[in-house]
C-alpha positions as a Python dict, from the first residue, in 0.01 Angstrom:
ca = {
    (1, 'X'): (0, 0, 0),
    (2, 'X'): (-174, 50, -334),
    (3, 'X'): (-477, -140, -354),
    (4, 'X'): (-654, -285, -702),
    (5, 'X'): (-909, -96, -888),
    (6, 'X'): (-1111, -408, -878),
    (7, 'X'): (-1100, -419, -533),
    (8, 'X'): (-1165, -31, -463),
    (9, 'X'): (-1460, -74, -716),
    (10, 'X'): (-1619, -370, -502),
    (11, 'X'): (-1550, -236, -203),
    (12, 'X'): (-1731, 66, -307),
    (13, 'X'): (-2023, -77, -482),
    (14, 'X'): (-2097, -311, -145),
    (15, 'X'): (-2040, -47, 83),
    (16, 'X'): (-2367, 151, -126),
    (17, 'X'): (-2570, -182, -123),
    (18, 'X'): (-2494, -212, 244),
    (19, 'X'): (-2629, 129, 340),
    (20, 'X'): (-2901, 123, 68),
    (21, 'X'): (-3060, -183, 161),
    (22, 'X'): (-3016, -102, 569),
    (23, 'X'): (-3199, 242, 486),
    (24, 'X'): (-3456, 44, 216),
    (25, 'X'): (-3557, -234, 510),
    (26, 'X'): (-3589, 60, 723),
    (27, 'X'): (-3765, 326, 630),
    (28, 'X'): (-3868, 235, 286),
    (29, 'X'): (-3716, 338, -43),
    (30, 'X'): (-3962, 643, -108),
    (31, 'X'): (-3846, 801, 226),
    (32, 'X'): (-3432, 655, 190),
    (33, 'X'): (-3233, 974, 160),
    (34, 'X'): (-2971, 941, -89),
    (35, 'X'): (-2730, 1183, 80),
    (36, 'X'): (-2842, 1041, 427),
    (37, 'X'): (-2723, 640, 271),
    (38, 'X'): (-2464, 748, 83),
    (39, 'X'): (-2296, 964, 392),
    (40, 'X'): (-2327, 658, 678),
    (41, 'X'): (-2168, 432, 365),
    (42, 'X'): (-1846, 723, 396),
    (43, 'X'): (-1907, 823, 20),
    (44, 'X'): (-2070, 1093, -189),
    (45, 'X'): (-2395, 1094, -467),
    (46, 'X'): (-2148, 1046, -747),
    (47, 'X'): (-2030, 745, -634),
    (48, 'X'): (-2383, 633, -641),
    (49, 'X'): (-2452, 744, -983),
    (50, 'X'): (-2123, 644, -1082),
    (51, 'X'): (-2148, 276, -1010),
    (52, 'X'): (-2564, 208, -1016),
    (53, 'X'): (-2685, 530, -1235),
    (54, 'X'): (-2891, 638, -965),
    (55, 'X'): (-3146, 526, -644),
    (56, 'X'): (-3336, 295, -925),
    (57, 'X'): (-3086, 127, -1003),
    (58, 'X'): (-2925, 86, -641),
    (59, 'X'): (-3237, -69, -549),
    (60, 'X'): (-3165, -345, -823),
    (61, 'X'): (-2862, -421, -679),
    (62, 'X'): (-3033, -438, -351),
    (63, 'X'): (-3317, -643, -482),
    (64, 'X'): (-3045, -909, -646),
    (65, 'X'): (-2871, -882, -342),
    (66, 'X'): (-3153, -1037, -157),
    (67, 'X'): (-3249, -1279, -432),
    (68, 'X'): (-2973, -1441, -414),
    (69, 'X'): (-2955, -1515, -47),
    (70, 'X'): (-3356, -1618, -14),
    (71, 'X'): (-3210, -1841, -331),
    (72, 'X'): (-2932, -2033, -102),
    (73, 'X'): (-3184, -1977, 227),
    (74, 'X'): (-3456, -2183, 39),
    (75, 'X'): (-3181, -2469, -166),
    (76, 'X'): (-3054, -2522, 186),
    (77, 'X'): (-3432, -2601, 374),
    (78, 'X'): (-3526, -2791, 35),
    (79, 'X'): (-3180, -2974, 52),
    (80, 'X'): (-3292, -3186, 350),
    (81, 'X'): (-3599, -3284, 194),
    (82, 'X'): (-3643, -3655, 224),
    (83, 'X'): (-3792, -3702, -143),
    (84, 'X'): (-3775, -3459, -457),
    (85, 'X'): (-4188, -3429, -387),
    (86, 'X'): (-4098, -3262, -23),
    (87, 'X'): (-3804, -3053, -185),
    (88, 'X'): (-3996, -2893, -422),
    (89, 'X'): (-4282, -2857, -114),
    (90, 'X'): (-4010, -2701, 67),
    (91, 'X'): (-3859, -2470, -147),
    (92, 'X'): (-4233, -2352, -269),
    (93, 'X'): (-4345, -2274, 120),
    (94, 'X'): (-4001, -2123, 231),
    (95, 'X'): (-4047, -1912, -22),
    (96, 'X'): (-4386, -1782, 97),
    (97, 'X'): (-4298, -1783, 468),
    (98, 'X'): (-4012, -1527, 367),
    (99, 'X'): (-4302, -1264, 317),
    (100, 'X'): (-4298, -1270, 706),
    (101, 'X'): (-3991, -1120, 759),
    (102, 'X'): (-3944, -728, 780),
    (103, 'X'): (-3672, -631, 547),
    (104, 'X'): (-3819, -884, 259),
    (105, 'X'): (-4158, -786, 304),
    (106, 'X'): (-4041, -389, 259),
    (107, 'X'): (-3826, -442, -9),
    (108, 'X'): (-3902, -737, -196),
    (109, 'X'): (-4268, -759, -190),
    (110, 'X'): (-4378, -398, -141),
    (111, 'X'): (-4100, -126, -271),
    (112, 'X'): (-3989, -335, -545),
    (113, 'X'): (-4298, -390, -736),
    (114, 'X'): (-4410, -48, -656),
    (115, 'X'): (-4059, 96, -806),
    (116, 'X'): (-3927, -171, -1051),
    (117, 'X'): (-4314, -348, -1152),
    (118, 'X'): (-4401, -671, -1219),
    (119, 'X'): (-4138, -895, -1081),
    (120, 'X'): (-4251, -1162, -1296),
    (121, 'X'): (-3992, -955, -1550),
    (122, 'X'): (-3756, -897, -1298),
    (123, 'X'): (-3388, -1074, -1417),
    (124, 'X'): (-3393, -1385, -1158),
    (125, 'X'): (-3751, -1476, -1256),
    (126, 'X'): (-3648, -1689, -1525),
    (127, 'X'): (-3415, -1883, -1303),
    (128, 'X'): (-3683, -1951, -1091),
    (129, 'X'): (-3931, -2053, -1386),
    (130, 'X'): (-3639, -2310, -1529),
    (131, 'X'): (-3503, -2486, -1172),
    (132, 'X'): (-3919, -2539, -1148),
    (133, 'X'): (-3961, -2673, -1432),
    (134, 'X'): (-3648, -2898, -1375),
    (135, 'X'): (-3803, -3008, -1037),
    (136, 'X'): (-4171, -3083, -1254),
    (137, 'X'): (-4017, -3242, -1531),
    (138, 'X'): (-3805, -3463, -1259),
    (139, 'X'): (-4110, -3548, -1070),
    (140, 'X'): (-4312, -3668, -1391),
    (141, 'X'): (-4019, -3902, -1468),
    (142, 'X'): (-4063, -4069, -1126),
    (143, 'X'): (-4472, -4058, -1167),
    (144, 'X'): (-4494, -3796, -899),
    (145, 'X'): (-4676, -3600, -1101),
    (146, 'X'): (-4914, -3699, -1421),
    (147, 'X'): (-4762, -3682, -1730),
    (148, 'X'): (-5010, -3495, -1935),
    (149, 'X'): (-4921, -3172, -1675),
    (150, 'X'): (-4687, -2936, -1924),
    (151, 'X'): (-4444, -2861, -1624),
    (152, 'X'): (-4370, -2473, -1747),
    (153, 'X'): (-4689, -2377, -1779),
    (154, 'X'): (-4765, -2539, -1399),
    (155, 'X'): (-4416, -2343, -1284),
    (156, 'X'): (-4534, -2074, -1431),
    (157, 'X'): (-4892, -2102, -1245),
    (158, 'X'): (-4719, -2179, -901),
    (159, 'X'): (-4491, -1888, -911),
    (160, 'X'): (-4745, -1680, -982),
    (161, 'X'): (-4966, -1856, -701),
    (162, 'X'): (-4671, -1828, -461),
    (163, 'X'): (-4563, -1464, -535),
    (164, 'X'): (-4944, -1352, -539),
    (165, 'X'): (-4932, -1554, -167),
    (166, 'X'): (-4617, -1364, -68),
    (167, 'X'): (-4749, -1028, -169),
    (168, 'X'): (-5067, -1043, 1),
    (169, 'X'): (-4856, -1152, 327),
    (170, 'X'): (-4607, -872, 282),
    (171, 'X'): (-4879, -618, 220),
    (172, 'X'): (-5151, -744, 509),
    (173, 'X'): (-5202, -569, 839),
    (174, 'X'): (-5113, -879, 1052),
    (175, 'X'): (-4868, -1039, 805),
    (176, 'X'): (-4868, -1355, 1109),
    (177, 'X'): (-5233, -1378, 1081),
    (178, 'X'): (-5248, -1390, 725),
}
């Protein structure tokens, strides 16, 4: 049976995130073969530079990849929260204690700045910046927090804070210790 483009597309595209971001968490994207990733995904180079333009821009996918689910892994702690106050606690700390785990640390805090810079300019930055300043603006309404605070300048201070937090986690010799 004939199957959709869309579909073969989709398929194809998370079949080279799969392998990329198995061989990323792994052994790092500076040692990640192409042909090596691209062979266990059952597909060939131009495949790669047909749908991502090449390694860079596979690790982007990667990298939104895993945005996204820290994203619904940190809504869903900071959805139990008891008060707005604790949600925003949680979802600032949850955050942070993702720099503990392996795959993050490599490719998150350590391989993506080191490939893509500053991920204060990365694409889901932003988001983060405006769901803050939601969560600030919300919490000055209820008194929470003073009213003379400008709440995106203090999201902008906390992400920095908090990635700054992550990255020295990610990049520390006892990442448990630290």
């Amino acid at each position: 049976m004939h199957r959709p483009r869309k579909e073969m597309i989709a398929e194809t595209r998370a079949k080279l995130i799969a392998a990329a971001r198995h061989a990323f968490g792994t052994t790092g994207y500076a040692e990640a073969s192409m042909d090596d990733f691209t062979a266990s995904a059952g597909l060939t180079r131009g495949a790669l530079y047909h749908h991502f333009g090449d390694k860079k821009g596979l690790l982007q996918a990667v990298i939104a990849q895993i945005d996204g689910e820290m994203a619904a892994r940190i809504n869903e702690v900071a959805s139990r929260a008891p008060t707005r106050w604790q949600h925003f606690v949680d979802e600032c700390s949850t955050y942070i204690e993702m720099a503990l785990e392996p795959e993050i640390q490599r490719i998150m805090f350590r391989d993506g700045p080191a490939v893509l810079g500053d991920p204060a300019q990365w694409p889901n930055a932003s988001a983060c910046i405006v769901s803050m300043t939601d969560h600030l603006t919300a919490l000055q309404e209820e008194g929470v927090v003073v009213s003379s605070l400008d709440p995106e300048t203090a999201s902008r201070l906390i992400n920095g804070a908090s990635s700054q937090a992550a990255q020295r986690i990610a990049n520390s010799d006892d990442p448990e210790a630290t």
